[in-house]
mmCIF file of C-alpha atoms and ligand atoms in Angstrom:
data_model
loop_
_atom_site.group_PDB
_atom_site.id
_atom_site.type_symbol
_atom_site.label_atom_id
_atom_site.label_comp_id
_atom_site.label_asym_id
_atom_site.label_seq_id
_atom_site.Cartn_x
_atom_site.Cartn_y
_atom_site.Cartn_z
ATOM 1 C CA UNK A 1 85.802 27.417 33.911
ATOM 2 C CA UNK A 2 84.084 23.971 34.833
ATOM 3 C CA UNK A 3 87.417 22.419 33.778
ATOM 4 C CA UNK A 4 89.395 24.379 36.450
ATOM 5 C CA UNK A 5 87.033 23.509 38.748
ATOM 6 C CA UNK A 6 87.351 19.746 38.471
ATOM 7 C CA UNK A 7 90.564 20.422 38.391
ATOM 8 C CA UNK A 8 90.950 22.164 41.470
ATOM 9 C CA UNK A 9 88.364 19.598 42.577
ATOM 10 C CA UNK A 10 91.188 16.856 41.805
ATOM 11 C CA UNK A 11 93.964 18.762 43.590
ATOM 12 C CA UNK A 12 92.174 19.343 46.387
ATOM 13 C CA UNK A 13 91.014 15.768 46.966
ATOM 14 C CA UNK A 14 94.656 14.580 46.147
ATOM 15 C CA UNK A 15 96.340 17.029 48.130
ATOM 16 C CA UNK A 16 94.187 16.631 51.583
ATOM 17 C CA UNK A 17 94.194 12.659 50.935
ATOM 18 C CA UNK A 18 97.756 11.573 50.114
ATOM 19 C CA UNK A 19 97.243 8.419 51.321
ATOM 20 C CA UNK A 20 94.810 7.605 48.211
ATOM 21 C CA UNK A 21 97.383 6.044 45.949
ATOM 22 C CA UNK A 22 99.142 3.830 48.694
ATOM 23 C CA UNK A 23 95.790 2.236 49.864
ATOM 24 C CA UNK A 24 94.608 1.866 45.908
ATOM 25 C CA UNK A 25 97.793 -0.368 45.562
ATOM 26 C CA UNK A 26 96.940 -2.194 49.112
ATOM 27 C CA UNK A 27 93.285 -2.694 47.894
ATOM 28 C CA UNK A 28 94.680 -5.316 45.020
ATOM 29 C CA UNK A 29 96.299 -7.696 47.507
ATOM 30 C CA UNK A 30 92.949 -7.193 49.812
ATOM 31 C CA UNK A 31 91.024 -11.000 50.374
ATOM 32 C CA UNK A 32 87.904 -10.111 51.891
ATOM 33 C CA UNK A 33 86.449 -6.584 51.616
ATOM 34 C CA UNK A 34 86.308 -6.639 55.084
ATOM 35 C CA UNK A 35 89.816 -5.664 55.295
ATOM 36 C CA UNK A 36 89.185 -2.471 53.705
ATOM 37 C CA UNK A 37 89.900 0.663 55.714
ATOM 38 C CA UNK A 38 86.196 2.012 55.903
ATOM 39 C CA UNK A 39 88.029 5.586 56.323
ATOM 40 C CA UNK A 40 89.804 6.068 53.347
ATOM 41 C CA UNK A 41 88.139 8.768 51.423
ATOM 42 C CA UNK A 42 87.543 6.704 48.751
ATOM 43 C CA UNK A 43 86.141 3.581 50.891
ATOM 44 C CA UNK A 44 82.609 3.247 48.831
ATOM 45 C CA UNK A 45 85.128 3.191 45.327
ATOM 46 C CA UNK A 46 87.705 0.631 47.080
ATOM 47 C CA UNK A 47 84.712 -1.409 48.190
ATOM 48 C CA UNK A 48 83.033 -1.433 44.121
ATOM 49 C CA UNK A 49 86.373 -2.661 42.792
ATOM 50 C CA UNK A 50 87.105 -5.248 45.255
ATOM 51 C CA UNK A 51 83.334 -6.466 44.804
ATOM 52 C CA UNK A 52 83.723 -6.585 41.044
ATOM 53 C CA UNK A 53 87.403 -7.665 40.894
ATOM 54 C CA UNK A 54 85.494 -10.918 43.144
ATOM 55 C CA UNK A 55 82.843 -11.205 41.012
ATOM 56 C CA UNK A 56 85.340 -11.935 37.781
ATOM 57 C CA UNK A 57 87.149 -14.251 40.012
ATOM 58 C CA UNK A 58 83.747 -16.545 40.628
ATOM 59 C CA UNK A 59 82.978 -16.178 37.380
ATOM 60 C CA UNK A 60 79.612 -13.593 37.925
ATOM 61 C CA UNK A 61 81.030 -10.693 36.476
ATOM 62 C CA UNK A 62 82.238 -10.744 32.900
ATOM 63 C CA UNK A 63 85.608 -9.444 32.276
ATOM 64 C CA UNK A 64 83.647 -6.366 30.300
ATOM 65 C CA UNK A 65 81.676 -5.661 33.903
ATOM 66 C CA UNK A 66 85.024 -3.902 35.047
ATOM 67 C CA UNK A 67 84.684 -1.565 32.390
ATOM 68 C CA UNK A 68 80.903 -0.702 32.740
ATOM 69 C CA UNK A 69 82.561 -0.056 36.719
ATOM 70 C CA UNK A 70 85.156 2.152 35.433
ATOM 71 C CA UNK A 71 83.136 3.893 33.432
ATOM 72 C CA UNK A 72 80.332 4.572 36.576
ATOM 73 C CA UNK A 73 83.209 5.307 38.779
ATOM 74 C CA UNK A 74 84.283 8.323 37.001
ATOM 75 C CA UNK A 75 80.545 9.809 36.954
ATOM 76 C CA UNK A 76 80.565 8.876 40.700
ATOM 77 C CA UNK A 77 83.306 10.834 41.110
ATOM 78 C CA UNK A 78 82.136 13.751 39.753
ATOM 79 C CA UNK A 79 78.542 13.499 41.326
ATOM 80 C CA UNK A 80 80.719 13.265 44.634
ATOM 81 C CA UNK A 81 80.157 10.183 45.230
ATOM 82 C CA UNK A 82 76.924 10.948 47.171
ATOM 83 C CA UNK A 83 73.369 10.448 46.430
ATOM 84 C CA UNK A 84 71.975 13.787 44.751
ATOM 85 C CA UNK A 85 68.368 15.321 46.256
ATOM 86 C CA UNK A 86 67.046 14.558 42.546
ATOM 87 C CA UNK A 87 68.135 11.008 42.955
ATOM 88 C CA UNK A 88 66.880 10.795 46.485
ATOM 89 C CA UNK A 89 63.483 11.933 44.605
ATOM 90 C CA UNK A 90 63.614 9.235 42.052
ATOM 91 C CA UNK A 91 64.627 6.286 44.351
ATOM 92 C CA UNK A 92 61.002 7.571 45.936
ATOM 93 C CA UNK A 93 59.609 7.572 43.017
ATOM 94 C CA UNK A 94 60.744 3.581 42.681
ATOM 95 C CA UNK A 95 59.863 2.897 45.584
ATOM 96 C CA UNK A 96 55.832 4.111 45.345
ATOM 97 C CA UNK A 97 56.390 2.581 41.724
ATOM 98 C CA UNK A 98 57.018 -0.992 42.828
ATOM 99 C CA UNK A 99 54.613 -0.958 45.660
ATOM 100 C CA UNK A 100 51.999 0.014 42.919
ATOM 101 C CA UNK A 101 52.894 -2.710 40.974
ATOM 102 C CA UNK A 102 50.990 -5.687 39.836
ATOM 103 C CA UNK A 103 54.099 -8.029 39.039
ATOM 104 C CA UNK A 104 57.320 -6.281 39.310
ATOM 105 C CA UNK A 105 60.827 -7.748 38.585
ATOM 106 C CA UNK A 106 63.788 -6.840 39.628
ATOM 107 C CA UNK A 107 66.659 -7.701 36.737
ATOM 108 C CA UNK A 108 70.142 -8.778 37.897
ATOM 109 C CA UNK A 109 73.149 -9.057 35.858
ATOM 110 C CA UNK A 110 76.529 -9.822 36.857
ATOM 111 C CA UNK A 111 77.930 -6.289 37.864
ATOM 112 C CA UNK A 112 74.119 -6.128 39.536
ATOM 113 C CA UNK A 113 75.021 -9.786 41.500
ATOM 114 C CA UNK A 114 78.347 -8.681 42.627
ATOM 115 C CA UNK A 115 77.937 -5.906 44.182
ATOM 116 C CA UNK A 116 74.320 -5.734 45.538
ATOM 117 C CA UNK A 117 73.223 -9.482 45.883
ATOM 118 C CA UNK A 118 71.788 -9.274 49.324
ATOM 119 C CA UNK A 119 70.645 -5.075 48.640
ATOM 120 C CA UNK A 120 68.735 -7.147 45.797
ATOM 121 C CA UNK A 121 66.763 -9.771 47.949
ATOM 122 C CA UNK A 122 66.020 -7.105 50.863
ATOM 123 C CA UNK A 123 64.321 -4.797 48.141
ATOM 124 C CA UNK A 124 62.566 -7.557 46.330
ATOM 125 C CA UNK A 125 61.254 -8.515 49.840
ATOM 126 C CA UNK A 126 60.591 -5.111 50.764
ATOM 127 C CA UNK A 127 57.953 -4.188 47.402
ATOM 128 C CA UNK A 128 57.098 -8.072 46.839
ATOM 129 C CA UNK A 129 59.255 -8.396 43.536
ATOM 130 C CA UNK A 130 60.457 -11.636 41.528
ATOM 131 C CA UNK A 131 64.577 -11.479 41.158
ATOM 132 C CA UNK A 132 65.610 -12.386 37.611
ATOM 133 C CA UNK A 133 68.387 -12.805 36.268
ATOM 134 C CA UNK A 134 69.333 -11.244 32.613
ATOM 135 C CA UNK A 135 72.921 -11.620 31.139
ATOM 136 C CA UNK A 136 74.145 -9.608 27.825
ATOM 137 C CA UNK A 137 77.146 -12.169 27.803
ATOM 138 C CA UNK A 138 74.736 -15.243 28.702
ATOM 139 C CA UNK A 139 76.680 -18.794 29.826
ATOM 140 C CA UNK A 140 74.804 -21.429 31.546
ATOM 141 C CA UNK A 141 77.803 -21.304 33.847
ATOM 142 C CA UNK A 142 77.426 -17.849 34.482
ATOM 143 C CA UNK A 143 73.582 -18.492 35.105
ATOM 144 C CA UNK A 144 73.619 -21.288 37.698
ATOM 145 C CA UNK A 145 77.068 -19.135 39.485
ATOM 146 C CA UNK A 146 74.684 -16.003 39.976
ATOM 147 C CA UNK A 147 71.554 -17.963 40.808
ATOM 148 C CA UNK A 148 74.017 -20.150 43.848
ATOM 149 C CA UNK A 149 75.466 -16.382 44.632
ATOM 150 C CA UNK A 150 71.866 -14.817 45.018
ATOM 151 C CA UNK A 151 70.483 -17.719 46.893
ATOM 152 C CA UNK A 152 74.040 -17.839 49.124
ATOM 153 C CA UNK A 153 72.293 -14.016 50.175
ATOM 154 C CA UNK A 154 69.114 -14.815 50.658
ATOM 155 C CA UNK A 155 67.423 -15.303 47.879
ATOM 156 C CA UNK A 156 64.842 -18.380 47.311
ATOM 157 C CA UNK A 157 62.942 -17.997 44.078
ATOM 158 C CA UNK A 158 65.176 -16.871 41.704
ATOM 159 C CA UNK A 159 64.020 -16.160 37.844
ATOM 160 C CA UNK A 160 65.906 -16.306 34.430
ATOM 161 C CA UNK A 161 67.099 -19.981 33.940
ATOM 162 C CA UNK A 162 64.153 -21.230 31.902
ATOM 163 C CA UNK A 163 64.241 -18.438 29.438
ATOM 164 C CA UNK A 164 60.730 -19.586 27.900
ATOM 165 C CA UNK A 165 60.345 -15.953 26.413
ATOM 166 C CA UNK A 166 61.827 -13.327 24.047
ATOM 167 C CA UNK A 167 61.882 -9.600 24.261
ATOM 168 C CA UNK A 168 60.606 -8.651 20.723
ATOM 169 C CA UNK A 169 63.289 -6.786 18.400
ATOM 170 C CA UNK A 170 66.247 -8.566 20.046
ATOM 171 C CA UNK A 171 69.186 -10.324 19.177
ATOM 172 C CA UNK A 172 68.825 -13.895 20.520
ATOM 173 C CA UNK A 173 70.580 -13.979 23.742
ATOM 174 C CA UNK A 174 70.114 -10.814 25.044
ATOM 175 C CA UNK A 175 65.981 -11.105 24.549
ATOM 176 C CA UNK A 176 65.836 -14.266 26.616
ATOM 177 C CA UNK A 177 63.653 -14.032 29.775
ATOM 178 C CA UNK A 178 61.094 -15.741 31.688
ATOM 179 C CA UNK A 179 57.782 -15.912 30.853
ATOM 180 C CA UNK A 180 56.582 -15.450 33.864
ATOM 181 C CA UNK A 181 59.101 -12.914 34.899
ATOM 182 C CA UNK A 182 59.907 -9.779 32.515
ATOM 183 C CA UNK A 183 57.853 -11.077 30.035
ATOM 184 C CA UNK A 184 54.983 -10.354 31.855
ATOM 185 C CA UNK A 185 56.038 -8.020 34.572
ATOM 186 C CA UNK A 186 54.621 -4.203 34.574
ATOM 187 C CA UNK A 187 57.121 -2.596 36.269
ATOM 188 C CA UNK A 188 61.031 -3.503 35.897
ATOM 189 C CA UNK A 189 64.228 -2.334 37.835
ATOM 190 C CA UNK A 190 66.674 -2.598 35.131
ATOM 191 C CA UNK A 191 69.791 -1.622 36.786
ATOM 192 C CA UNK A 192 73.230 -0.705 34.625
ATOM 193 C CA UNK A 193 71.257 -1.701 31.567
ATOM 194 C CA UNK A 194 72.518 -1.794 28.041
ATOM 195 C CA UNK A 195 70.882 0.550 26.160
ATOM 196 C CA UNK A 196 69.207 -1.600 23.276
ATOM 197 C CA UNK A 197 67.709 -3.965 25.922
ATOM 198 C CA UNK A 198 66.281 -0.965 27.941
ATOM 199 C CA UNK A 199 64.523 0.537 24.705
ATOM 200 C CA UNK A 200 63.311 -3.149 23.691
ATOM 201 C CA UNK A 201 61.946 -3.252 27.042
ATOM 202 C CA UNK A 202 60.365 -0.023 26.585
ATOM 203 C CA UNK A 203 58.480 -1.319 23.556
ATOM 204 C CA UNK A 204 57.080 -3.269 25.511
ATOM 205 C CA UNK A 205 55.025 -1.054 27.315
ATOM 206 C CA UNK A 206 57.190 -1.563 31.055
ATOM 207 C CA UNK A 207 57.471 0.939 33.325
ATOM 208 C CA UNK A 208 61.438 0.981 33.290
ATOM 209 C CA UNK A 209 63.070 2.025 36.681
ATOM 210 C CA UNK A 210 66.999 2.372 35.775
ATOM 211 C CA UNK A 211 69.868 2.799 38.109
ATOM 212 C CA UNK A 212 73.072 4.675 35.923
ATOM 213 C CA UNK A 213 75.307 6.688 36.899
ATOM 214 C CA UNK A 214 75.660 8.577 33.441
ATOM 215 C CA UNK A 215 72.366 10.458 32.613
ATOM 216 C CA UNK A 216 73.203 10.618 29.438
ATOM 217 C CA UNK A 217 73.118 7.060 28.549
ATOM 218 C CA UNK A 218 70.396 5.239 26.518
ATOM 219 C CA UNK A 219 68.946 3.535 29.256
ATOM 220 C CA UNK A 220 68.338 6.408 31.556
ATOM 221 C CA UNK A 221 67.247 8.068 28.815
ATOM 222 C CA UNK A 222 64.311 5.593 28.492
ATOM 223 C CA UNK A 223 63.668 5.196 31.702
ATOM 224 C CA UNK A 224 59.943 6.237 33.857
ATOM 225 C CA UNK A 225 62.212 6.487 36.633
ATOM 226 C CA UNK A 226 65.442 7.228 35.550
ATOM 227 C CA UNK A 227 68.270 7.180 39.180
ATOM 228 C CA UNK A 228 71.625 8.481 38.690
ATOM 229 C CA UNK A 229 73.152 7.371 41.513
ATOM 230 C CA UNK A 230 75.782 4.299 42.640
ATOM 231 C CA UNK A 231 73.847 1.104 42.764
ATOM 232 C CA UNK A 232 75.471 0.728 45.820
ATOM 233 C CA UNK A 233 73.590 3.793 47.547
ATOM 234 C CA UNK A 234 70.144 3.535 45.295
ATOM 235 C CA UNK A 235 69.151 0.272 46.386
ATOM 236 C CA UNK A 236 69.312 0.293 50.144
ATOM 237 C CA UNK A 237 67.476 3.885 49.934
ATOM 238 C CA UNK A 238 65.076 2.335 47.548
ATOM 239 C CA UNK A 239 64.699 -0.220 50.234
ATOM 240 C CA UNK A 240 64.475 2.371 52.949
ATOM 241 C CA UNK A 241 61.689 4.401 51.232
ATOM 242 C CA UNK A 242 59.714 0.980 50.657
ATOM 243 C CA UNK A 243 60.008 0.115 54.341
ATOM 244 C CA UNK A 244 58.572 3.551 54.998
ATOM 245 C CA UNK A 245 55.683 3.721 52.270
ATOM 246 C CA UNK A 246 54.446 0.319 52.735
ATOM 247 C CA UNK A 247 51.380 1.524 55.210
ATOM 248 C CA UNK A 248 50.927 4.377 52.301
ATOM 249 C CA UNK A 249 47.149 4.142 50.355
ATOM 250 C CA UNK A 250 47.413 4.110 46.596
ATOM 251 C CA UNK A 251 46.594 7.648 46.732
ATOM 252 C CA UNK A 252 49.307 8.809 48.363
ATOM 253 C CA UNK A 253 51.369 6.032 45.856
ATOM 254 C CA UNK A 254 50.011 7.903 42.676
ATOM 255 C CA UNK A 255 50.820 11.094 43.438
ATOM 256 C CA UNK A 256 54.558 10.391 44.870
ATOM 257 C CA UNK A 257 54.960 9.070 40.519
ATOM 258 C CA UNK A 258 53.451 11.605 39.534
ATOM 259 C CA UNK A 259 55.116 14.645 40.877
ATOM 260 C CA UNK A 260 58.151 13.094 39.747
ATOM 261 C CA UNK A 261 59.533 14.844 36.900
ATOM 262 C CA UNK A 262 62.041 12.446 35.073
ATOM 263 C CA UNK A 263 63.109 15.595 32.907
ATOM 264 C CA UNK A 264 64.383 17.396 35.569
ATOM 265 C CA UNK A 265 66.403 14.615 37.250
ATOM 266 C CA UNK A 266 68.117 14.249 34.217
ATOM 267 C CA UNK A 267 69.149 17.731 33.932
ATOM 268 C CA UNK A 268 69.765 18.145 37.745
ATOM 269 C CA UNK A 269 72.616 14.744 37.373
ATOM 270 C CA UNK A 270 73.493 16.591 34.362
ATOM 271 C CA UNK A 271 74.170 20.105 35.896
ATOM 272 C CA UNK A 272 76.381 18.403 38.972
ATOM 273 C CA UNK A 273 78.573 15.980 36.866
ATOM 274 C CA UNK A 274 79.118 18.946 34.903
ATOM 275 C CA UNK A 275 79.228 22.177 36.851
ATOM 276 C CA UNK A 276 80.446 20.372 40.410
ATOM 277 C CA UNK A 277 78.845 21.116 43.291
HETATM 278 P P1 ATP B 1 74.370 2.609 26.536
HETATM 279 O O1 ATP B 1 73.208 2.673 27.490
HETATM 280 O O2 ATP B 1 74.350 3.800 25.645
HETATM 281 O O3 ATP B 1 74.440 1.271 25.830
HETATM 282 P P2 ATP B 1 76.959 2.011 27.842
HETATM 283 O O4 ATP B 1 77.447 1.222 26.686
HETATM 284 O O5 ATP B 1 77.917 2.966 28.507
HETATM 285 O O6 ATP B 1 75.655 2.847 27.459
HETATM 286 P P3 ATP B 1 76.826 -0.357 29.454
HETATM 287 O O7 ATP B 1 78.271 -0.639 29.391
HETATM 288 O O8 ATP B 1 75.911 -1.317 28.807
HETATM 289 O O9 ATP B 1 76.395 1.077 28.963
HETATM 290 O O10 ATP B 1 76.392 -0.220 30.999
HETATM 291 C C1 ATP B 1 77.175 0.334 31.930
HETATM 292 C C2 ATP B 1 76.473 1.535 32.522
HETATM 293 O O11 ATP B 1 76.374 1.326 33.915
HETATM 294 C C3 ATP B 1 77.272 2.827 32.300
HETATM 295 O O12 ATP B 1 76.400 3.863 31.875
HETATM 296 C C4 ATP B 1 77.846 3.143 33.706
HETATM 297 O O13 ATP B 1 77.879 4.526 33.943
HETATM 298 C C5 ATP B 1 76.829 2.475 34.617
HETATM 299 N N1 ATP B 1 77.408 2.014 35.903
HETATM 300 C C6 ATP B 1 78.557 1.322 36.101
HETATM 301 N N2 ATP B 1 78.758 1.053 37.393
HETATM 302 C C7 ATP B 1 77.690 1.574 38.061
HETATM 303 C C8 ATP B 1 77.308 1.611 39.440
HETATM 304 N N3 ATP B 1 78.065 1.065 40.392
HETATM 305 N N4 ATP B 1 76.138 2.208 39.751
HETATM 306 C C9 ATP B 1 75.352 2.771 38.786
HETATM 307 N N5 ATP B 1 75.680 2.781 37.469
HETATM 308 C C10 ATP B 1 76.822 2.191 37.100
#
């Protein structure tokens, strides 16, 4: 039954938009994103593969980012490509979570820097966070190119270069951070986060806010907060509900976290990629 319905959910998009596969074939030759027909159906999806596709080419997205895309554009597609009501809860949720915070951080990795590098600094400006950033495949190259990108959008302090700390229960690499970034932040946003580091991180006693668009993944799974949504949509509404909370007392805060139930978002992301709308 669900299976006919995606189906039918396929046919229908494919028959009313016939267009789709001549503009997919257009968006390869595309230079700037700003050449991208904002109506196409599929505009948002167009606009996350030409971001990433740039972000290989300058050497901030590793050649394994376009995967981890692929892989989140197929959930996408089955959420329909919109933010959810139980994600619109949870990017709330973040939102009251971060302004609560003591010291949080904000972790950016190269799928993170190319396609929300500026959504990044406004929301680390919005909630006072630090921006850090946290590579699986970590090259000094790749370091300093995302730390020039962020700053190109806005960004002046930016964490993760002087790796003076480990995440316990890590393989080298992947465990380096700042001391005085996630090592000793309370709450982290740990966008399309491997799931070993977001467990490690965990451990550690964080309060883990996650962006994924597969519920089912480790990190998700982990998370306080746990937003199935694009990255793409999460962050500026993240951004939009700080703006809006930040005259809120801590009162009001602590009971925005806690009448979020992390349970049920899971299960409602669950229900829609499966059942459709
Ligand atoms: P695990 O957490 O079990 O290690 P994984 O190996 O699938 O899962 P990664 O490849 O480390 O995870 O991370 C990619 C994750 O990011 C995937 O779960 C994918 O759905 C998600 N993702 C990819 N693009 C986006 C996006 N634009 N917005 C939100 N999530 C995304």
């Amino acid at each position: 039954m669900a299976i006919n319905l995606w189906i039918g959910r396929f046919l229908i998009v494919h028959l009313e938009n016939p267009v789709v596969s001549e503009h997919e074939t257009v968006s390869a030759t595309i230079e700037h994103e700003d050449e991208l027909p904002e109506d196409h159906p599929r505009y948002q999806d167009l606009l996350t593969r030409h971001r990433i596709e740039t972000g290989v080419e300058k050497g901030i997205t590793h050649l394994q980012g376009m995967h981890a895309e692929g892989r989140g554009s197929a959930f996408d597609y089955l959420l329909g490509e919109e933010t959810i009501p139980s994600a619109r809860k949870a990017e709330r949720a973040a939102a009251a979570h971060l302004l609560l915070a003591d010291h949080p951080v904000l972790s950016i990795n190269g799928n993170v820097a190319a396609l929300v590098p500026g959504e990044m600094v406004d929301l680390a400006a919005a909630v006072d966070a630090d921006l850090e950033i946290n590579l699986f495949n970590r090259t000094p190259e790749r370091m300093q190119a995302i730390a020039d990108h962020l700053r190109e959008h806005g960004a002046t302090d930016v964490k993760g270069l002087e790796a003076d700390a480990r995440i316990p229960n890590l393989d080298h690499q992947r465990a380096k951070v700042d001391e005085d970034g996630i090592y000793e932040a309370d709450v982290v946003v740990v966008p399309l986060e491997d799931g070993d580091r977001a467990e490690a991180l965990e451990a550690m006693g964080k309060t883990e806010i996650v962006i994924d668009l597969n519920p089912l993944s480790r990190s998700p799974q982990v998370a306080e907060i746990p937003i199935v949504d694009n990255i793409i949509r999460a962050v500026p509404n993240m951004t939009e509900h700080a703006l809006t909370l930040a005259d809120a007392d801590t009162d009001e805060l602590r009971a925005i976290v806690e009448s979020f139930d992390r349970e049920q978002a899971l299960e409602a992301a669950e229900a829609r990629i499966r059942g459709g709308l």
